Short mmCIF file of C-alpha atoms in Angstrom, two decimals:
data_model
loop_
_atom_site.label_atom_id
_atom_site.label_comp_id
_atom_site.label_asym_id
_atom_site.label_seq_id
_atom_site.Cartn_x
_atom_site.Cartn_y
_atom_site.Cartn_z
CA MET A 3 -10.23 5.89 33.07
CA THR A 4 -9.84 9.66 32.65
CA ASN A 5 -12.72 11.87 31.64
CA ALA A 6 -12.80 14.32 28.74
CA THR A 7 -11.93 17.30 30.95
CA GLU A 8 -8.83 15.55 32.31
CA ASN A 9 -7.84 14.53 28.78
CA ARG A 10 -7.76 18.15 27.72
CA SER A 11 -5.13 19.17 30.29
CA PRO A 12 -1.96 18.19 28.36
CA LEU A 13 -1.86 19.99 25.02
CA MET A 14 -1.31 17.60 22.14
CA THR A 15 1.55 18.28 19.74
CA ARG A 16 2.19 16.81 16.33
CA ALA A 17 5.07 14.86 17.89
CA ASN A 18 2.70 13.42 20.53
CA LEU A 19 0.40 12.04 17.85
CA SER A 20 2.89 11.09 15.17
CA ALA A 21 3.18 7.53 16.52
CA ALA A 22 -0.47 7.30 17.64
CA SER A 23 -3.00 4.87 16.22
CA GLY A 24 -5.89 6.03 14.08
CA SER A 25 -8.32 5.53 16.94
CA GLU A 26 -6.09 7.55 19.31
CA VAL A 27 -5.99 10.45 16.88
CA ARG A 28 -9.77 10.31 16.43
CA ALA A 29 -10.24 10.28 20.22
CA ALA A 30 -8.04 13.36 20.56
CA VAL A 31 -10.04 15.10 17.83
CA ARG A 32 -13.38 14.14 19.38
CA ALA A 33 -12.22 15.41 22.80
CA GLY A 34 -11.16 18.73 21.31
CA GLN A 35 -7.48 18.07 22.05
CA TRP A 36 -6.51 18.33 18.37
CA THR A 37 -8.17 20.92 16.11
CA ARG A 38 -5.47 21.50 13.50
CA ALA A 39 -4.28 19.94 10.25
CA THR A 40 -3.54 16.22 10.46
CA HIS A 41 -0.33 16.09 8.39
CA GLY A 42 2.19 13.85 10.13
CA LEU A 43 -0.27 12.27 12.58
CA ALA A 44 -0.60 8.48 13.05
CA ARG A 45 2.27 7.81 10.70
CA GLY A 46 1.67 4.74 8.58
CA HIS A 47 -2.13 5.11 8.73
CA VAL A 48 -4.31 6.06 5.79
CA GLN A 49 -5.90 9.49 6.09
CA ALA A 50 -9.10 10.37 4.26
CA ASN A 51 -10.91 13.30 2.73
CA LEU A 52 -14.64 13.57 3.33
CA ALA A 53 -17.66 14.36 1.18
CA ILE A 54 -21.20 14.03 2.55
CA LEU A 55 -24.16 14.39 0.19
CA PRO A 56 -27.90 13.77 0.27
CA GLU A 57 -28.76 10.27 -0.95
CA ALA A 58 -30.35 11.81 -4.06
CA TYR A 59 -26.84 12.81 -5.20
CA ALA A 60 -24.95 9.77 -3.89
CA TYR A 61 -25.07 7.74 -7.11
CA ASP A 62 -23.89 10.70 -9.16
CA PHE A 63 -20.96 11.15 -6.78
CA LEU A 64 -20.10 7.45 -6.78
CA LEU A 65 -20.07 7.50 -10.59
CA PHE A 66 -18.03 10.71 -10.52
CA ALA A 67 -15.44 9.07 -8.25
CA GLN A 68 -15.31 5.97 -10.47
CA ARG A 69 -14.61 8.17 -13.49
CA ASN A 70 -12.04 10.29 -11.63
CA PRO A 71 -9.98 7.89 -9.49
CA LYS A 72 -6.96 10.21 -9.25
CA PRO A 73 -8.67 12.96 -7.22
CA CYS A 74 -11.37 10.72 -5.72
CA PRO A 75 -10.08 7.25 -4.79
CA ILE A 76 -12.87 5.76 -2.69
CA ILE A 77 -11.96 4.16 0.64
CA GLU A 78 -15.48 3.69 1.99
CA VAL A 79 -19.09 4.72 1.42
CA THR A 80 -21.35 4.67 4.48
CA GLU A 81 -24.86 3.30 4.60
CA THR A 82 -27.49 6.01 4.18
CA GLY A 83 -28.02 7.80 7.50
CA ASN A 84 -25.26 5.88 9.30
CA PRO A 85 -22.30 8.05 10.43
CA GLU A 86 -20.06 5.07 11.27
CA PRO A 87 -17.45 4.07 8.64
CA SER A 88 -17.41 0.49 9.85
CA PHE A 89 -14.90 -0.83 7.30
CA CYS A 90 -11.99 1.58 7.79
CA ALA A 91 -12.69 2.80 11.35
CA PRO A 92 -15.18 0.70 13.35
CA GLY A 93 -16.74 2.72 16.18
CA ALA A 94 -15.82 6.08 14.65
CA ASP A 95 -18.32 8.88 14.09
CA ILE A 96 -17.95 10.85 10.90
CA ARG A 97 -19.83 13.76 12.49
CA SER A 98 -17.21 14.52 15.15
CA ASP A 99 -13.94 12.75 14.36
CA LEU A 100 -12.44 15.28 11.95
CA PRO A 101 -10.77 18.48 13.25
CA GLY A 102 -12.71 20.68 10.86
CA TYR A 103 -15.62 20.64 8.40
CA ARG A 104 -16.84 22.89 5.59
CA VAL A 105 -20.45 23.29 4.48
CA PHE A 106 -21.48 24.13 0.91
CA ARG A 107 -25.03 24.94 -0.16
CA ASN A 108 -26.24 25.68 -3.69
CA GLY A 109 -22.71 26.11 -4.95
CA GLN A 110 -21.61 28.46 -2.17
CA PHE A 111 -19.29 27.96 0.78
CA VAL A 112 -21.43 28.66 3.86
CA GLU A 113 -19.37 27.98 6.96
CA GLU A 114 -16.52 26.10 8.60
CA ARG A 115 -17.20 24.33 11.89
CA ARG A 116 -15.84 21.80 14.40
CA SER A 117 -18.80 19.39 14.48
CA ILE A 118 -21.65 18.54 12.15
CA ALA A 119 -23.75 16.47 14.57
CA ASP A 120 -26.63 18.94 14.32
CA LEU A 121 -26.48 18.94 10.50
CA TRP A 122 -26.53 15.17 10.02
CA ARG A 123 -29.70 13.83 8.39
CA LYS A 124 -31.21 10.42 7.75
CA ASP A 125 -30.62 10.79 4.01
CA HIS A 126 -26.91 11.60 4.27
CA VAL A 127 -24.29 9.38 2.66
CA ALA A 128 -20.61 9.87 3.54
CA PHE A 129 -17.75 9.18 1.16
CA LEU A 130 -14.22 8.74 2.50
CA ILE A 131 -11.64 9.47 -0.18
CA GLY A 132 -7.92 8.72 -0.11
CA CYS A 133 -5.47 11.48 0.74
CA SER A 134 -1.87 12.23 -0.25
CA ASN A 135 -1.05 12.91 3.43
CA SER A 136 -0.79 9.14 3.66
CA MET A 137 2.00 9.16 1.08
CA ASP A 138 4.21 11.68 2.90
CA GLU A 139 5.79 9.02 5.10
CA ALA A 140 6.70 6.81 2.15
CA LEU A 141 8.42 9.73 0.44
CA GLU A 142 10.21 10.80 3.63
CA ASP A 143 11.37 7.25 4.29
CA ALA A 144 12.99 7.30 0.85
CA GLY A 145 14.84 10.50 1.79
CA ILE A 146 12.67 12.78 -0.36
CA PRO A 147 12.08 15.95 1.71
CA GLN A 148 8.53 17.07 2.39
CA ARG A 149 8.79 20.84 2.85
CA HIS A 150 5.34 21.24 4.37
CA LEU A 151 6.25 18.89 7.23
CA GLU A 152 9.29 20.94 8.24
CA THR A 153 7.09 23.24 10.36
CA GLU A 154 4.59 22.51 13.14
CA ASP A 155 1.86 24.00 10.93
CA GLY A 156 2.22 21.09 8.49
CA ARG A 157 -0.06 22.46 5.76
CA ILE A 158 0.54 21.73 2.10
CA SER A 159 0.01 24.06 -0.88
CA VAL A 160 -3.32 23.47 -2.65
CA TYR A 161 -4.64 25.00 -5.89
CA THR A 162 -7.50 24.67 -8.36
CA SER A 163 -6.07 23.52 -11.69
CA SER A 164 -7.39 23.94 -15.21
CA ILE A 165 -7.54 20.15 -15.63
CA GLN A 166 -11.19 19.17 -15.90
CA CYS A 167 -12.69 16.08 -14.29
CA ARG A 168 -14.88 13.73 -16.29
CA SER A 169 -18.44 14.75 -15.51
CA ALA A 170 -21.01 12.37 -14.05
CA GLY A 171 -24.71 13.09 -13.85
CA ARG A 172 -25.07 16.56 -12.34
CA LEU A 173 -21.45 16.79 -11.17
CA HIS A 174 -18.63 18.51 -13.02
CA GLY A 175 -15.66 20.79 -12.40
CA PRO A 176 -11.87 21.06 -12.12
CA ILE A 177 -9.27 18.90 -10.40
CA VAL A 178 -7.75 20.43 -7.28
CA VAL A 179 -4.04 19.68 -6.83
CA THR A 180 -1.44 19.69 -4.08
CA MET A 181 2.06 20.96 -4.82
CA ARG A 182 5.21 19.53 -3.25
CA PRO A 183 8.61 21.09 -3.97
CA ILE A 184 10.78 18.08 -4.88
CA PRO A 185 14.54 18.19 -5.57
CA ALA A 186 15.00 17.79 -9.32
CA ASP A 187 17.12 14.69 -8.95
CA ARG A 188 14.40 12.96 -6.88
CA VAL A 189 11.34 13.69 -9.06
CA GLU A 190 11.34 10.36 -10.89
CA GLN A 191 11.77 8.51 -7.61
CA ALA A 192 8.85 10.45 -6.12
CA ARG A 193 6.75 9.57 -9.16
CA GLU A 194 7.61 5.88 -8.87
CA ILE A 195 6.99 5.67 -5.11
CA SER A 196 3.67 7.53 -5.21
CA SER A 197 2.43 5.35 -8.08
CA ARG A 198 2.40 2.40 -5.63
CA TYR A 199 -0.35 4.04 -3.56
CA PRO A 200 -3.47 4.65 -5.68
CA LEU A 201 -5.57 5.27 -2.53
CA ALA A 202 -3.24 8.20 -1.80
CA HIS A 203 -3.86 9.66 -5.30
CA GLY A 204 -1.08 7.68 -6.96
CA SER A 205 1.46 9.31 -9.27
CA PRO A 206 1.56 13.06 -10.02
CA VAL A 207 -0.80 14.63 -12.54
CA HIS A 208 1.77 17.26 -13.56
CA VAL A 209 5.45 18.09 -13.08
CA GLY A 210 6.99 21.49 -13.76
CA ASP A 211 5.50 24.73 -15.08
CA PRO A 212 2.39 25.51 -12.99
CA ALA A 213 1.01 27.82 -15.67
CA ALA A 214 0.54 24.77 -17.89
CA ILE A 215 -2.26 23.63 -15.56
CA GLY A 216 -3.76 27.05 -14.95
CA ILE A 217 -1.81 28.15 -11.87
CA PRO A 218 -0.19 31.52 -12.69
CA ASP A 219 1.34 32.22 -9.27
CA LEU A 220 2.34 29.51 -6.79
CA SER A 221 2.40 32.00 -3.91
CA ARG A 222 -1.37 32.47 -4.24
CA VAL A 223 -2.57 29.27 -2.60
CA GLU A 224 -6.30 28.62 -2.31
CA TRP A 225 -6.08 26.17 0.59
CA GLY A 226 -3.25 25.40 2.99
CA ARG A 227 0.01 27.36 3.02
CA PHE A 228 2.56 28.35 0.39
CA ASN A 229 5.68 26.18 0.60
CA PRO A 230 8.38 27.97 -1.43
CA LEU A 231 10.67 26.13 -3.79
CA ARG A 232 14.33 25.99 -2.86
CA GLU A 233 17.27 25.93 -5.24
CA ASP A 234 17.02 22.93 -7.57
CA ASP A 235 13.43 22.14 -6.46
CA VAL A 236 10.77 21.34 -9.06
CA PRO A 237 7.03 21.85 -8.38
CA VAL A 238 5.28 18.47 -8.51
CA PHE A 239 1.49 18.30 -8.48
CA TRP A 240 -0.70 15.48 -7.23
CA ALA A 241 -4.50 15.23 -7.51
CA CYS A 242 -6.17 16.24 -4.26
CA GLY A 243 -9.25 15.16 -2.32
CA VAL A 244 -10.30 18.80 -1.98
CA THR A 245 -11.60 18.33 -5.54
CA PRO A 246 -15.18 17.58 -4.31
CA GLN A 247 -15.28 21.08 -2.79
CA ALA A 248 -14.54 22.57 -6.21
CA ILE A 249 -17.18 20.24 -7.68
CA ALA A 250 -19.76 21.41 -5.13
CA ILE A 251 -19.14 25.00 -6.24
CA ALA A 252 -19.02 24.31 -9.98
CA SER A 253 -22.09 22.06 -9.95
CA GLY A 254 -24.18 24.18 -7.57
CA ILE A 255 -25.60 21.13 -5.79
CA PRO A 256 -27.96 21.84 -2.88
CA GLU A 257 -25.62 20.54 -0.18
CA MET A 258 -22.20 19.03 0.37
CA ILE A 259 -20.37 18.75 3.69
CA THR A 260 -16.62 18.16 3.48
CA HIS A 261 -13.51 18.19 5.63
CA ALA A 262 -11.70 21.49 6.04
CA ALA A 263 -8.61 21.33 3.83
CA GLY A 264 -5.83 19.46 5.63
CA HIS A 265 -8.12 18.43 8.50
CA MET A 266 -8.53 14.79 7.61
CA PHE A 267 -10.24 11.68 8.95
CA VAL A 268 -7.58 9.25 10.20
CA THR A 269 -8.55 5.64 9.51
CA ASP A 270 -7.38 2.36 11.05
CA LEU A 271 -6.05 1.19 7.69
CA MET A 272 -2.29 0.97 7.24
CA LEU A 273 -0.70 2.46 4.15
CA GLY A 274 1.25 -0.72 3.48
CA GLU A 275 -2.03 -2.60 3.14
CA THR A 276 -3.06 -0.38 0.22
CA ARG A 277 0.16 -0.66 -1.78
CA THR A 278 -0.10 -2.10 -5.28
#
């Protein structure tokens, strides 16, 4: 069995990990072999967004997710103080198995970091939320191009929309959306395919004019990377699991720890198992 130092010697590429299992991706992340966005990794596996809150806010967040299933489809909620998501990834550690984390305090972004082991507390509850990364493969398999996956960077375009979530308790704020340029003649097919996967945010929340949902300039992304439209492409917007980060800011809650945008938790669940 090789040790962590030996494991670091070959640099991982997206191609290396595209056919990996969820546990293999998490091991590479934990060993520091993969520190980038997880688009295209462990194809066929469900990827997850992360939101960690103090237990005092956990019920509000659970109610918020129930009222807003498009941006916040719940995959798993951990027991208070337990960093293992035993349903979707037995043996995993939510404190170290994502390539990047963001910390918000009192409505402000504080820092981005590689591990949160030293921040974890006995009153923390972790929520794993479905991610549209999981849907990319289904769209590609249908021949619908995914522009963000055409480069090694693999990051999608992410924006804060003017669409408001339903509030719950102390939590409120806007829906964050991802944008995929989709050929006009494939938009309805993309809508139909994505609707089969509610844990990956389901069908789009908007198609067409970005200004209609409060996005005046697509080139000004807030997270990820701008993926330009090509001739005959239409901008199609899906709800995004970065929404809790916008909620943390809008609500000013004392603390929320999330994934860094695009740096997801890769579960052991298979996308086909979540299809409706």
